[in-house]
Short mmCIF file of C-alpha atoms in Angstrom, two decimals:
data_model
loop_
_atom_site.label_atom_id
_atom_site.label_comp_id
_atom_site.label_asym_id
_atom_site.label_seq_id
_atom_site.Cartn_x
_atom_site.Cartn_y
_atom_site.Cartn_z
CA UNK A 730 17.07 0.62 48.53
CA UNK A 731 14.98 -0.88 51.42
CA UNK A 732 11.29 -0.82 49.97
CA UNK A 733 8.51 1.98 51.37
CA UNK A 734 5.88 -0.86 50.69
CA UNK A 735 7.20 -3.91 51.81
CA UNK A 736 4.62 -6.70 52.04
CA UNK A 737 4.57 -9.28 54.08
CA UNK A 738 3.62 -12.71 52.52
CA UNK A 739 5.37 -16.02 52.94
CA UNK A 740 5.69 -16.65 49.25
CA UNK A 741 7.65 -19.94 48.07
CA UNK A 742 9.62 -17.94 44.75
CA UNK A 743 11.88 -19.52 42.42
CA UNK A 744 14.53 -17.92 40.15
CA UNK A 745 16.14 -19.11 37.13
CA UNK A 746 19.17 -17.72 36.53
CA UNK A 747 22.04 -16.24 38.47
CA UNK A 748 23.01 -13.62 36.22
CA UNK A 749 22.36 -9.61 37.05
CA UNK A 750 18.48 -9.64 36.47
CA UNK A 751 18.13 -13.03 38.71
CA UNK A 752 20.13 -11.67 41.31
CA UNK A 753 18.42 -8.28 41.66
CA UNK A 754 15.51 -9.50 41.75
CA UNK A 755 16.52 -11.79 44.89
CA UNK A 756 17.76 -8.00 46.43
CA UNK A 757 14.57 -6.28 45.62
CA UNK A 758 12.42 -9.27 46.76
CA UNK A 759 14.21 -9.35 50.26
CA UNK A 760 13.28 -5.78 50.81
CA UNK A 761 9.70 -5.46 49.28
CA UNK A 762 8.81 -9.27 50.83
CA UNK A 763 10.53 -9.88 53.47
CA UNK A 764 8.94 -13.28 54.67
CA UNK A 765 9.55 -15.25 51.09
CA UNK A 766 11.57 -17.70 50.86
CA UNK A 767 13.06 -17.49 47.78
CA UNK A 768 15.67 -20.29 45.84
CA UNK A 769 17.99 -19.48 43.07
CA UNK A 770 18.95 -21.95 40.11
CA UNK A 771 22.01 -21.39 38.00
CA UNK A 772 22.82 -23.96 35.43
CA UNK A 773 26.65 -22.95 35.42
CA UNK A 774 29.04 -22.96 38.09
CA UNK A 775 29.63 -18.99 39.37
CA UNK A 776 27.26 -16.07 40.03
CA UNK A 777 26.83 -13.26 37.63
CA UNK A 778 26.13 -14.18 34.01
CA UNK A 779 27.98 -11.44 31.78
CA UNK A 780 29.30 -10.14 34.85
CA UNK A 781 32.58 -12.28 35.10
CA UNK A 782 36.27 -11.44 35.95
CA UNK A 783 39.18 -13.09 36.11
CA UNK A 784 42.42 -11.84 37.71
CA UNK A 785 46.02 -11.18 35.60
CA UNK A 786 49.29 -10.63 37.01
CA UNK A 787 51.61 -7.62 36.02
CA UNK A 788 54.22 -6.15 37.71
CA UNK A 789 54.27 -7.72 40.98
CA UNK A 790 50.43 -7.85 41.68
CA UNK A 791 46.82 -8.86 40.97
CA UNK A 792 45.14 -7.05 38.20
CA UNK A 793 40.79 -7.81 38.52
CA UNK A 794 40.09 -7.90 34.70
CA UNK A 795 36.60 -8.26 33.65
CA UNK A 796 35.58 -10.39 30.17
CA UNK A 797 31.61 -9.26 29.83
CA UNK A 798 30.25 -6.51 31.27
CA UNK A 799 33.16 -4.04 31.86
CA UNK A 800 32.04 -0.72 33.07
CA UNK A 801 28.52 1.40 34.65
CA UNK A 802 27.88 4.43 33.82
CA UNK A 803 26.81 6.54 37.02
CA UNK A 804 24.00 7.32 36.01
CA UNK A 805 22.67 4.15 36.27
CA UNK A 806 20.85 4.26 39.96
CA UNK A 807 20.07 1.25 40.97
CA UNK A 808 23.76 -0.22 40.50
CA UNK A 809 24.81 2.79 42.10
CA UNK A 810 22.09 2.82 45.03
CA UNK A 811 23.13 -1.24 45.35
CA UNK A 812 26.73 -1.48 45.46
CA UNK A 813 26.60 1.45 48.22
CA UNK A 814 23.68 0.18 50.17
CA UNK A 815 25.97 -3.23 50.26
CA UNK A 816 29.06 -1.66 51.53
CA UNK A 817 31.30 -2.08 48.27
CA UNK A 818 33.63 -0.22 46.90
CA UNK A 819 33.64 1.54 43.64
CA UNK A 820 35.99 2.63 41.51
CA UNK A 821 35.71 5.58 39.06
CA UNK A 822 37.22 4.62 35.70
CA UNK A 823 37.68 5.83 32.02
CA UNK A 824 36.17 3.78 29.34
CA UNK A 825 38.77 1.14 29.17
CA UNK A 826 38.19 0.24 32.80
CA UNK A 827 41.58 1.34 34.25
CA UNK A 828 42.32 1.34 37.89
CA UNK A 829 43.41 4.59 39.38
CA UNK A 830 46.65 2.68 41.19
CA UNK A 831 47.54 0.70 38.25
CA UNK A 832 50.86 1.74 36.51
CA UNK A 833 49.56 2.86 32.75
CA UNK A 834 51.11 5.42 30.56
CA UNK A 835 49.72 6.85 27.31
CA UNK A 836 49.87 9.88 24.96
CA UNK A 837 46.38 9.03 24.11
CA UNK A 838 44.49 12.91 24.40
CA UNK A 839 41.28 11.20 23.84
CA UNK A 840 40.59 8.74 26.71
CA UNK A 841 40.03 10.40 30.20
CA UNK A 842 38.00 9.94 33.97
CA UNK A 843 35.30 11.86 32.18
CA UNK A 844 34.85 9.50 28.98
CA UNK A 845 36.40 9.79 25.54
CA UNK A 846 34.82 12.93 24.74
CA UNK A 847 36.56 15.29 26.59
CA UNK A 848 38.95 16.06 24.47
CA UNK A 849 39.06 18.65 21.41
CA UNK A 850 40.45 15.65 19.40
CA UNK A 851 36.83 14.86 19.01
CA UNK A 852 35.96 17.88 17.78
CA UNK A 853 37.94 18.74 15.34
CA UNK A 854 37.85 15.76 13.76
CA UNK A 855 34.12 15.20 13.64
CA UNK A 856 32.33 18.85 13.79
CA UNK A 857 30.70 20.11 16.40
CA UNK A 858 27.40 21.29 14.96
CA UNK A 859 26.72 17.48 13.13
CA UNK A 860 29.32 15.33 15.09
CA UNK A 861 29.94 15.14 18.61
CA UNK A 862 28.07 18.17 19.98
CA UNK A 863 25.13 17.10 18.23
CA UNK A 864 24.84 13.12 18.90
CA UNK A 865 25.68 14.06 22.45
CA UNK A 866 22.36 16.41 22.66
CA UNK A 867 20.34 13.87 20.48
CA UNK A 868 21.80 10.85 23.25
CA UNK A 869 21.09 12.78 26.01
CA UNK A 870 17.26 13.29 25.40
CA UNK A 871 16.88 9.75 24.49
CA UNK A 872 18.41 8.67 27.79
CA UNK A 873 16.42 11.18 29.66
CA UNK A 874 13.70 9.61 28.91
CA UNK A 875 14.74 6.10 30.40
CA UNK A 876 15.70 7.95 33.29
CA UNK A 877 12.33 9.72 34.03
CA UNK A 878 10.76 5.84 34.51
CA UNK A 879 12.88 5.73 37.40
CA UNK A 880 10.83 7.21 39.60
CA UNK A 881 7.68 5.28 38.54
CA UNK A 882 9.33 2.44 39.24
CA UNK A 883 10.65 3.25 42.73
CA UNK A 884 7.10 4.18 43.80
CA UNK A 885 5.41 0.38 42.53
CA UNK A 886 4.81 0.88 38.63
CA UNK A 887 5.87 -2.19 36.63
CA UNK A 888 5.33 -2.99 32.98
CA UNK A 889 3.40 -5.88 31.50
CA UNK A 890 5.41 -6.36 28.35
CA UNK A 891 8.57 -4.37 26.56
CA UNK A 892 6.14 -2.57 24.76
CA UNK A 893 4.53 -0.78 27.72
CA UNK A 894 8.79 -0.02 29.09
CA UNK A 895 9.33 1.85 25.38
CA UNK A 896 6.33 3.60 25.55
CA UNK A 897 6.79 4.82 29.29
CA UNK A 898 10.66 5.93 28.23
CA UNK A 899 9.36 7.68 24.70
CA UNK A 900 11.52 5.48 23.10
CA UNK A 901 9.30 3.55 20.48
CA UNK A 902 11.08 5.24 17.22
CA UNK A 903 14.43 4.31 18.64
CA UNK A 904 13.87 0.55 18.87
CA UNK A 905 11.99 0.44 15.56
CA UNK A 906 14.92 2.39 13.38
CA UNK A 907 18.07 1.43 13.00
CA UNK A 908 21.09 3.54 14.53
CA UNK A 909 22.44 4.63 11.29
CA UNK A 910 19.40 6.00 9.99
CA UNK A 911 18.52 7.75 13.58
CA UNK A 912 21.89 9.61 13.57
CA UNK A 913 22.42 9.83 9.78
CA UNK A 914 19.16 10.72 8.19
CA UNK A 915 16.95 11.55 10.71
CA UNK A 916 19.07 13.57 12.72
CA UNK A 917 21.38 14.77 9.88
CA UNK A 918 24.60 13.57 11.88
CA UNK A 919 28.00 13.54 9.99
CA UNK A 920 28.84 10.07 8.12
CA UNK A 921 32.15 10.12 9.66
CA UNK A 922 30.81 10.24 12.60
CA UNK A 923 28.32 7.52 12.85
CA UNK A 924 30.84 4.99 10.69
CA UNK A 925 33.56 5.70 12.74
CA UNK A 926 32.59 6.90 16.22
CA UNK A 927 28.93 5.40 16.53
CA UNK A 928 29.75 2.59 14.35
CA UNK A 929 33.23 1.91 16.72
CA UNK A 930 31.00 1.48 19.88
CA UNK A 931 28.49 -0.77 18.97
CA UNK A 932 30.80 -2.89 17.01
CA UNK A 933 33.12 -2.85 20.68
CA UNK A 934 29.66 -3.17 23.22
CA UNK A 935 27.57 -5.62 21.07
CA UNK A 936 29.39 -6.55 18.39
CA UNK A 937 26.73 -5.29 15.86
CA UNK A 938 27.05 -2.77 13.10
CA UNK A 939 25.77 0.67 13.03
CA UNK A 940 23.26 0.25 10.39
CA UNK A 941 21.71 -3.21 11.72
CA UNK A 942 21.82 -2.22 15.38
CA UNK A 943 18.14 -0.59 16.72
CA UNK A 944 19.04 3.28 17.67
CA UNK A 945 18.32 2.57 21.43
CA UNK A 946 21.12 0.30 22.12
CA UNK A 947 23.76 2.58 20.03
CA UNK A 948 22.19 5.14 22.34
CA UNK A 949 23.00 2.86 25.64
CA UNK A 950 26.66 2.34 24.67
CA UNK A 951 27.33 5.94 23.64
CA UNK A 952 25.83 7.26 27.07
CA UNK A 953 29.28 5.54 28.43
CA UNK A 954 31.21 7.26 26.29
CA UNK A 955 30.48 10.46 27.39
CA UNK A 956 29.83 10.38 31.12
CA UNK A 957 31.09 9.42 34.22
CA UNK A 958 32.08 5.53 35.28
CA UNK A 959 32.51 3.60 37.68
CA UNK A 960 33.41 -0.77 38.45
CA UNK A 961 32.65 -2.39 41.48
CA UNK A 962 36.49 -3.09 43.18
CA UNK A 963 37.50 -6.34 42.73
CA UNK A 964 35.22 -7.36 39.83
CA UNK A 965 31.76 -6.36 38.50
CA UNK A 966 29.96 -9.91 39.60
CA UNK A 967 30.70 -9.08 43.25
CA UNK A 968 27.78 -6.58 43.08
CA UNK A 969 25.81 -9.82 42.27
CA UNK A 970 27.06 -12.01 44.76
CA UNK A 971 26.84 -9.32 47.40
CA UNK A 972 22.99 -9.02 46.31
CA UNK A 973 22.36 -12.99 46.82
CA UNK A 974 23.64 -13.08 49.83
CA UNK A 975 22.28 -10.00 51.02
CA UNK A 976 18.52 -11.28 50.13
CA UNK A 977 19.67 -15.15 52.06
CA UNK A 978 18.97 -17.02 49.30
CA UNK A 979 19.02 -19.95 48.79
CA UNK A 980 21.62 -20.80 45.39
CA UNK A 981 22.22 -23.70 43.44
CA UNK A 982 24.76 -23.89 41.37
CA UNK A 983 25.64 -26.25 38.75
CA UNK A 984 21.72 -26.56 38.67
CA UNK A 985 19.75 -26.23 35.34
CA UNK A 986 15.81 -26.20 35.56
CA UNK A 987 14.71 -29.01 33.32
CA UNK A 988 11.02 -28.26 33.40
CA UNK A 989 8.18 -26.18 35.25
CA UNK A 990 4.39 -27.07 35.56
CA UNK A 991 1.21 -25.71 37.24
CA UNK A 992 -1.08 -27.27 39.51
CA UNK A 993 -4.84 -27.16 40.25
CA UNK A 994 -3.82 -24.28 42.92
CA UNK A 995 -1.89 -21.96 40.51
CA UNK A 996 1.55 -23.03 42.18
CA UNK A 997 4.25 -23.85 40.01
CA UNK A 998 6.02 -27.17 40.21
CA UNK A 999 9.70 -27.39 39.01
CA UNK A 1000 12.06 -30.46 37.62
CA UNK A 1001 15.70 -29.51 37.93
CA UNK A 1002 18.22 -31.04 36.45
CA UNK A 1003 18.88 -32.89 39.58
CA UNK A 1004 15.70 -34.54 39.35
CA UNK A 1005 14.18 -33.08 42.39
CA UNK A 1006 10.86 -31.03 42.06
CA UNK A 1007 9.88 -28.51 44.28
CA UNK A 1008 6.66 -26.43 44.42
CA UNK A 1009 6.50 -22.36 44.10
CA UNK A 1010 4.24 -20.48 44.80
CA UNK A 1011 5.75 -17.78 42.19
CA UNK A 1012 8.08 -18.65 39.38
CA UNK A 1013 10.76 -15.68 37.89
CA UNK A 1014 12.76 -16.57 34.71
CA UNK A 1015 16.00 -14.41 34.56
CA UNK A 1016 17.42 -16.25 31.77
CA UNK A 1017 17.20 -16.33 27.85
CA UNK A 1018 14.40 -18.57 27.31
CA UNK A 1019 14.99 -19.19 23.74
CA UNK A 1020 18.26 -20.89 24.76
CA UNK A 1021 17.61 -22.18 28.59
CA UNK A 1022 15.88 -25.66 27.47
CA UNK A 1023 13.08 -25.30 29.84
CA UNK A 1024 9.71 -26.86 28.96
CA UNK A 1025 7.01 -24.56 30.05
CA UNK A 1026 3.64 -24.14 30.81
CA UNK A 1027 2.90 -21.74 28.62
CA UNK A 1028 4.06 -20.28 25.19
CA UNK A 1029 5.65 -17.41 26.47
CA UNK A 1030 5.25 -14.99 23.08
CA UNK A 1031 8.60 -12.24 21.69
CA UNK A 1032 10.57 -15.19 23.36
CA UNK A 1033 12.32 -16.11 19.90
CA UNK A 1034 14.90 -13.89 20.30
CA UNK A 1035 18.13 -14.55 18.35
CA UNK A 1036 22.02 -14.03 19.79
CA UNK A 1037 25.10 -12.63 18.53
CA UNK A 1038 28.87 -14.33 19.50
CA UNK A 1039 31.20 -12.27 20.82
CA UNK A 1040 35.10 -12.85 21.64
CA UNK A 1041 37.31 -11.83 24.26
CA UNK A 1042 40.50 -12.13 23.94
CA UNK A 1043 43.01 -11.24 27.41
CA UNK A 1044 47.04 -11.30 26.52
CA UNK A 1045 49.60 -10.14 28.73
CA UNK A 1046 52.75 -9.02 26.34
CA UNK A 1047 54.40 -6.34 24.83
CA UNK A 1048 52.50 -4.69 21.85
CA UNK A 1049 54.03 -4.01 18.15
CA UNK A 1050 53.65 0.01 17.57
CA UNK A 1051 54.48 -0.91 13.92
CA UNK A 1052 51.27 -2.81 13.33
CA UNK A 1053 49.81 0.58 13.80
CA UNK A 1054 52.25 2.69 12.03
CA UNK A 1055 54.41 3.74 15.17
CA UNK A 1056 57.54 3.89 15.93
CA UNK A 1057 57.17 4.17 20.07
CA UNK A 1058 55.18 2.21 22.34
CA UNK A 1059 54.27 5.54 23.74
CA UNK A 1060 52.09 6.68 20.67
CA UNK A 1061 49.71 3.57 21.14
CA UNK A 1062 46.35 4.95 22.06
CA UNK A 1063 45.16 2.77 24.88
CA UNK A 1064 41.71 2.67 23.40
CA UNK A 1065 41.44 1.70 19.70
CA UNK A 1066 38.13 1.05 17.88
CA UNK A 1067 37.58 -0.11 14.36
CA UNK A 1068 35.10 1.71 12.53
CA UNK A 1069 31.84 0.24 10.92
CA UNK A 1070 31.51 -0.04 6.91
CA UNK A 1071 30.87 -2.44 4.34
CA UNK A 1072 33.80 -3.57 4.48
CA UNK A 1073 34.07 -4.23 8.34
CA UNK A 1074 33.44 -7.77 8.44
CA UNK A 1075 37.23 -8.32 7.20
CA UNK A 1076 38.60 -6.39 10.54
CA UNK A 1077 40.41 -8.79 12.82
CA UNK A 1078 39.10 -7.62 15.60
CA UNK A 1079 36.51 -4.97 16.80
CA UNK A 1080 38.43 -2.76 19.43
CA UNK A 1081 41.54 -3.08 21.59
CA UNK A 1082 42.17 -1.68 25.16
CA UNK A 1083 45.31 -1.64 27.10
CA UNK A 1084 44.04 -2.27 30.59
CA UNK A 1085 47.46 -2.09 32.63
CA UNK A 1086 51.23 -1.66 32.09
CA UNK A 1087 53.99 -2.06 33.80
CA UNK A 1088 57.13 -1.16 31.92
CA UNK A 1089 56.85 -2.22 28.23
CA UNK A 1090 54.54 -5.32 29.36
CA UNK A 1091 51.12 -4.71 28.94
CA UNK A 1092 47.37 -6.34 29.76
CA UNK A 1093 45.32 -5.90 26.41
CA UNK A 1094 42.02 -6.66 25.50
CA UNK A 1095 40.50 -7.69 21.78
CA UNK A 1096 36.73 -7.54 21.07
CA UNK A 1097 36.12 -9.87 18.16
CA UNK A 1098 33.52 -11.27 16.05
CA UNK A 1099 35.60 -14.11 15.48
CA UNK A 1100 38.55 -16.27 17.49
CA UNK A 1101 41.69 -14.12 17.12
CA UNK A 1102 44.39 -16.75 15.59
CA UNK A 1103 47.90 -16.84 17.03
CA UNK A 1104 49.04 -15.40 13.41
CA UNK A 1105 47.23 -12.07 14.32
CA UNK A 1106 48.71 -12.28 17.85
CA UNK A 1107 52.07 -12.81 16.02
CA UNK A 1108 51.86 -9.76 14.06
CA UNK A 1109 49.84 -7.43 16.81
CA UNK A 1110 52.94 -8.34 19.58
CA UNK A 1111 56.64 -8.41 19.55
CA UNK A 1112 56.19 -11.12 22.85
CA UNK A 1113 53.23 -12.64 24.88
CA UNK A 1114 53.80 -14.14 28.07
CA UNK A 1115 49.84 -15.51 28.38
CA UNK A 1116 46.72 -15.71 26.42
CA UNK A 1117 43.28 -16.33 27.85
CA UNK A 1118 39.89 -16.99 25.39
CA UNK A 1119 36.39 -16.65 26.52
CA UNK A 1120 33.65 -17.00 23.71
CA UNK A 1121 30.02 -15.37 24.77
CA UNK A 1122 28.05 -17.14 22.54
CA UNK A 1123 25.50 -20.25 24.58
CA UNK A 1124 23.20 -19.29 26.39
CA UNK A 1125 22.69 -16.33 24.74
CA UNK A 1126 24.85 -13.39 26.29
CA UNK A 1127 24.41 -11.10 23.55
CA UNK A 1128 21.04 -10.16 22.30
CA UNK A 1129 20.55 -9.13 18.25
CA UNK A 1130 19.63 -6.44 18.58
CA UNK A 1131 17.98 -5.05 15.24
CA UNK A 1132 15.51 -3.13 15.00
CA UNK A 1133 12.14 -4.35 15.93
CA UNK A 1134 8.13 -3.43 16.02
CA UNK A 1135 7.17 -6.48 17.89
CA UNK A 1136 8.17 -5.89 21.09
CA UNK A 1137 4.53 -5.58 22.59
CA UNK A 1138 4.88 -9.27 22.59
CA UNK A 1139 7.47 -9.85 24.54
CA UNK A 1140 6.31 -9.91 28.50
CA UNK A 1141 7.12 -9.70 31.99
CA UNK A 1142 4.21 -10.54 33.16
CA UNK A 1143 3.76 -13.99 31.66
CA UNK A 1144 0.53 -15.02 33.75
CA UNK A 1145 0.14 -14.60 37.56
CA UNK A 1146 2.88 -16.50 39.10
CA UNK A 1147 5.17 -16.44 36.39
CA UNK A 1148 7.17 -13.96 35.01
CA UNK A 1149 9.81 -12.92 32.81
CA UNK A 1150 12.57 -10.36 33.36
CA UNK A 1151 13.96 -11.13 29.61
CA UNK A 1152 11.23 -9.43 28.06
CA UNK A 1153 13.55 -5.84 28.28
CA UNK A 1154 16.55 -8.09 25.98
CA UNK A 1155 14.21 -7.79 23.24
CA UNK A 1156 15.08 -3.98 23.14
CA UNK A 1157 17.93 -3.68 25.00
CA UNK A 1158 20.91 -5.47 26.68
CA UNK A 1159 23.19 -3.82 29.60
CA UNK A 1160 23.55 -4.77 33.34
CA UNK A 1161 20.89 -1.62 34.75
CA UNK A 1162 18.65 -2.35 31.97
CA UNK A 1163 18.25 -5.99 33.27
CA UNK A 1164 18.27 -4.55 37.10
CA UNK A 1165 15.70 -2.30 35.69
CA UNK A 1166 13.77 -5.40 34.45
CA UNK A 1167 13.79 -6.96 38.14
CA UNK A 1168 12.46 -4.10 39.52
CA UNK A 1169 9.94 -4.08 37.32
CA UNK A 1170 8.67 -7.72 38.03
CA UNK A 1171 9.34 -7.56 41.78
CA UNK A 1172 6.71 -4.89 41.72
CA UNK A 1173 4.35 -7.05 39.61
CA UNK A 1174 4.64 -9.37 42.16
CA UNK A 1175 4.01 -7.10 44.59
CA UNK A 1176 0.41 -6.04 43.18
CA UNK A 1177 0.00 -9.73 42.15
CA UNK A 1178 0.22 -10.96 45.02
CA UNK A 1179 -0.80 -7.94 47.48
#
C-alpha cells in the first residue's frame, strides 16, 4: 500500500497509542511521508491494544490463541493489503478461529471455512424470506456502503469528524437506531432471529444486547458471520508489530503521555510519563481519550465516550456434554452463543468456542459480562488442567455502543496538528474500522501539511 502521493516533509509526529489505529497510522505515514520522523508512546508494555495472543499447549504443541480481537473478515482491505504487503502469513479460518492443522472434531453442521451460515440448519430454523436470507441482503447493503469509501480514501479523502465517515458510507439511520428495531421493525426480520442469532453476536463481539446496540455495529459483527476469514499466523498483533517496524519507528513502551501543549509556532510539546518533553511538529491520539489521562490543549468535543467490560476466559480441559443435555462429547457444537432477551443478564456467560482438541482435552473460550467463578467451571467441565483470565475493561477496549445522533461532534481533525483517530469508536469498534480511521487522518495530514 505504498502511497501514489507521497510527500516529502520532515515532520517531527507523535503517536499515542500502540494499539491497531496507532500503529497503522505509523505504516501509512512511512509511505505517504517518507522523511518524518515519527515516535510512538504506549503506556502498557506490548504492541497491539485489543490485538493480543497468548500461546496454549495441547497435544504436544503450541496453540497461538488470541483474547481480543479474534478474526478479519476478508473483506476488510487494508488488513488484507497490509499483512501481504509485509510478508505474513494468513490463515483462513471459520468463526471460532480454528487452525487448519489443529486436531478438532465436531458434529457441529453449522460452523464452516465459509462462516456459520452455510448450512441449511440456519434456514430451517429461522426462515428464509424474514431470517437469514433476508438480514444477509439487508447486511450486505449496509456494508456496501462502508466499502464504497474505500476508494475515496485510497485516492486522499479524509473526514473531519464521524459525522462526515456516516454520511460518506450512507449509514446515518444505522448509528442512530438501535439493532433490534433496524432488523425487527424496520426491516420486518423474524424475532427469533434477531433474539437469538443477531442478539447471539453482539452479545459474543461487544458484549451488548440487541436492542441497546446501534444497528451499524450488529451489522459489523454479522458481516463475519457470513463471509470469508482469515488471522494473521502466529497471532493477530503481529500485523501491528510488523507495521511499526516496517514504518522505523521509534516505540516506547511502558510510556504513558502525561500531558501535551502548544507553542507560539503551532508545534506541540509533550510531558510523558517519564518526565521528558519533546516537541512535535504534529500530534496523533490513537487512544481512548476519555480514559488515557492526558491533559490537553484543547477540549476535544464527542470525546465522552463510555466503555463496556468484557471477559475472557481461556481453559484447557475436558468439557461436560451433560451441562448441555448430551450424552457424547461429540454432539458439543464447537460454537455456542447465548441468545439476547430480558432475561439475558442471568446467562453465565455470553458464547463458548472450542478452539482446539486433541483427544477428549480441549482449548475453550467463554465471553462474559462478568468473571466466570470456578463453581461454573466446576459444572461446565468434568477436568481442567489450566485457566487463564483477561478482563478488557481500563482503558477502554470496548466502546458502548448505543445508538447515537451526536456523532458530528466527535473529530479527527481536532485542529491543525492534532488529531484524533478515536473519533470512528463513537460509531463503531473493530480492528479495519480503526485502520480505516488512520487512513483517514494520515491523509488529513497530508493536505494539512502539503
Amino acid at each position: 500500500m505504498i502511497s501514489c502521493f507521497p510527500v516529502f516533509l520532515k515532520l517531527r509526529i507523535a503517536i499515542v497509542g500502540a494499539g491497531p489505529a496507532g500503529c497503522s497510522t505509523a505504516y501509512f505515514l512511512s509511505r505517504d511521508v517518507p522523511d518524518a520522523s515519527v515516535t510512538v508512546f504506549e503506556r502498557s508494555s506490548y504492541i497491539g491494544g485489543r490485538a493480543y495472543s497468548i500461546q496454549m499447549p495441547i497435544g504436544g504443541k503450541l496453540v497461538t490463541v488470541e483474547l481480543g480481537a479474534s478474526i478479519v473478515a476478508d473483506a476488510n482491505t487494508f488488513i488484507r493489503n497490509a499483512s501481504r504487503d509485509l510478508g505474513l502469513q494468513t490463515v483462513d479460518t471459520a468463526w471460532t478461529e480454528l487452525d487448519p492443522d489443529n486436531s478438532m472434531e465436531s458434529s457441529d453442521p453449522l460452523v464452516g471455512s465459509l462462516g456459520i451460515w452455510d448450512g441449511v440448519g440456519i434456514l430451517l430454523r429461522y426462515g428464509i424470506l424474514d431470517g437469514a436470507l433476508q438480514a444477509s441482503n439487508l447486511i450486505t447493503k449496509m456494508v456496501s456502503g462502508f466499502l464504497a469509501t474505500y476508494d475515496g480514501l485510497l485516492n486522499g479523502k479524509s473526514w473531519a469528524t464521524a459525522q462526515d465517515f456516516i454520511t460518506d458510507a450512507g449509514l446515518s439511520d444505522a448509528v442512530s437506531t438501535n439493532a433490534y428495531t433496524s432488523f425487527r421493525t424496520q426491516n420486518g426480520i423474524s424475532e427469533l432471529f434477531v433474539r437469538e442469532f443477531i442478539g447471539g453476536i453482539t452479545r459474543n463481539t461487544y458484549n451488548q444486547e440487541v436492542d441497546t446496540i446501534s444497528a451499524w455495529p450488529a451489522v459489523v459483527s454479522l458481516f463475519s458471520a457470513m463471509t470469508e476469514l482469515f488471522k494473521i499466523k502466529g497471532g493477530n498483533n503481529r500485523l501491528y508489530r510488523s507495521m511499526l517496524e516496517s514504518a522505523n519507528a521509534t516505540t516506547l513502551l511502558n510510556t504513558a503521555v502525561r500531558q501535551i501543549t502548544t507553542n507560539s509556532d503551532d508545534t506541540y510539546n509533550l510531558t510523558a510519563s517519564d518526565n521528558t518533553t519533546t516537541t512535535f511538529d504534529v500530534v496523533i491520539l490513537a487512544t481512548p481519550v476519555p480514559t488515557s489521562n492526558v491533559t490537553l490543549p484543547i477540549f476535544i468535543t464527542g470525546a465522552t465516550l463510555t466503555y463496556v467490560q468484557l471477559h475472557v476466559t481461556l481453559i484447557l480441559g475436558t468439557l461436560r456434554p451433560s451441562y448441555f443435555n448430551m450424552f457424547d462429547l461429540n454432539q458439543i457444537p464447537y460454537f455456542i452463543l447465548t441468545p439476547s432477551d430480558s432475561s439475558t443478564h442471568s446467562l453465565p456467560f455470553n458464547s463458548l468456542s472450542i478452539l482446539a482438541r486433541y483427544g477428549k482435552t480441549m482449548i475453550v473460550k467463554l465471553f462474559s459480562s462478568v468473571k466466570v467463578q470456578d463453581s461454573l467451571l466446576d459444572a461446565l467441565f468434568v477436568s481442567r488442567s489450566s485457566v487463564v483470565r483477561k478482563v478488557w475493561d481500563s482503558p477502554g477496549a470496548y466502546t458502548d455502543l448505543r445508538p447515537r445522533a451526536d456523532v458530528g461532534f466527535s473529530r479527527f481533525v481536532v485542529q491543525r496538528g492534532l488529531y484524533w483517530t478515536g473519533a470512528m469508536e463513537s460509531v463503531v469498534s473493530a480492528m479495519e474500522t480503526q485502520v480505516v480511521a488512520a487512513r483517514s487522518v494520515v491523509n488529513a495530514i497530508v493536505k494539512d501539511f502539503k
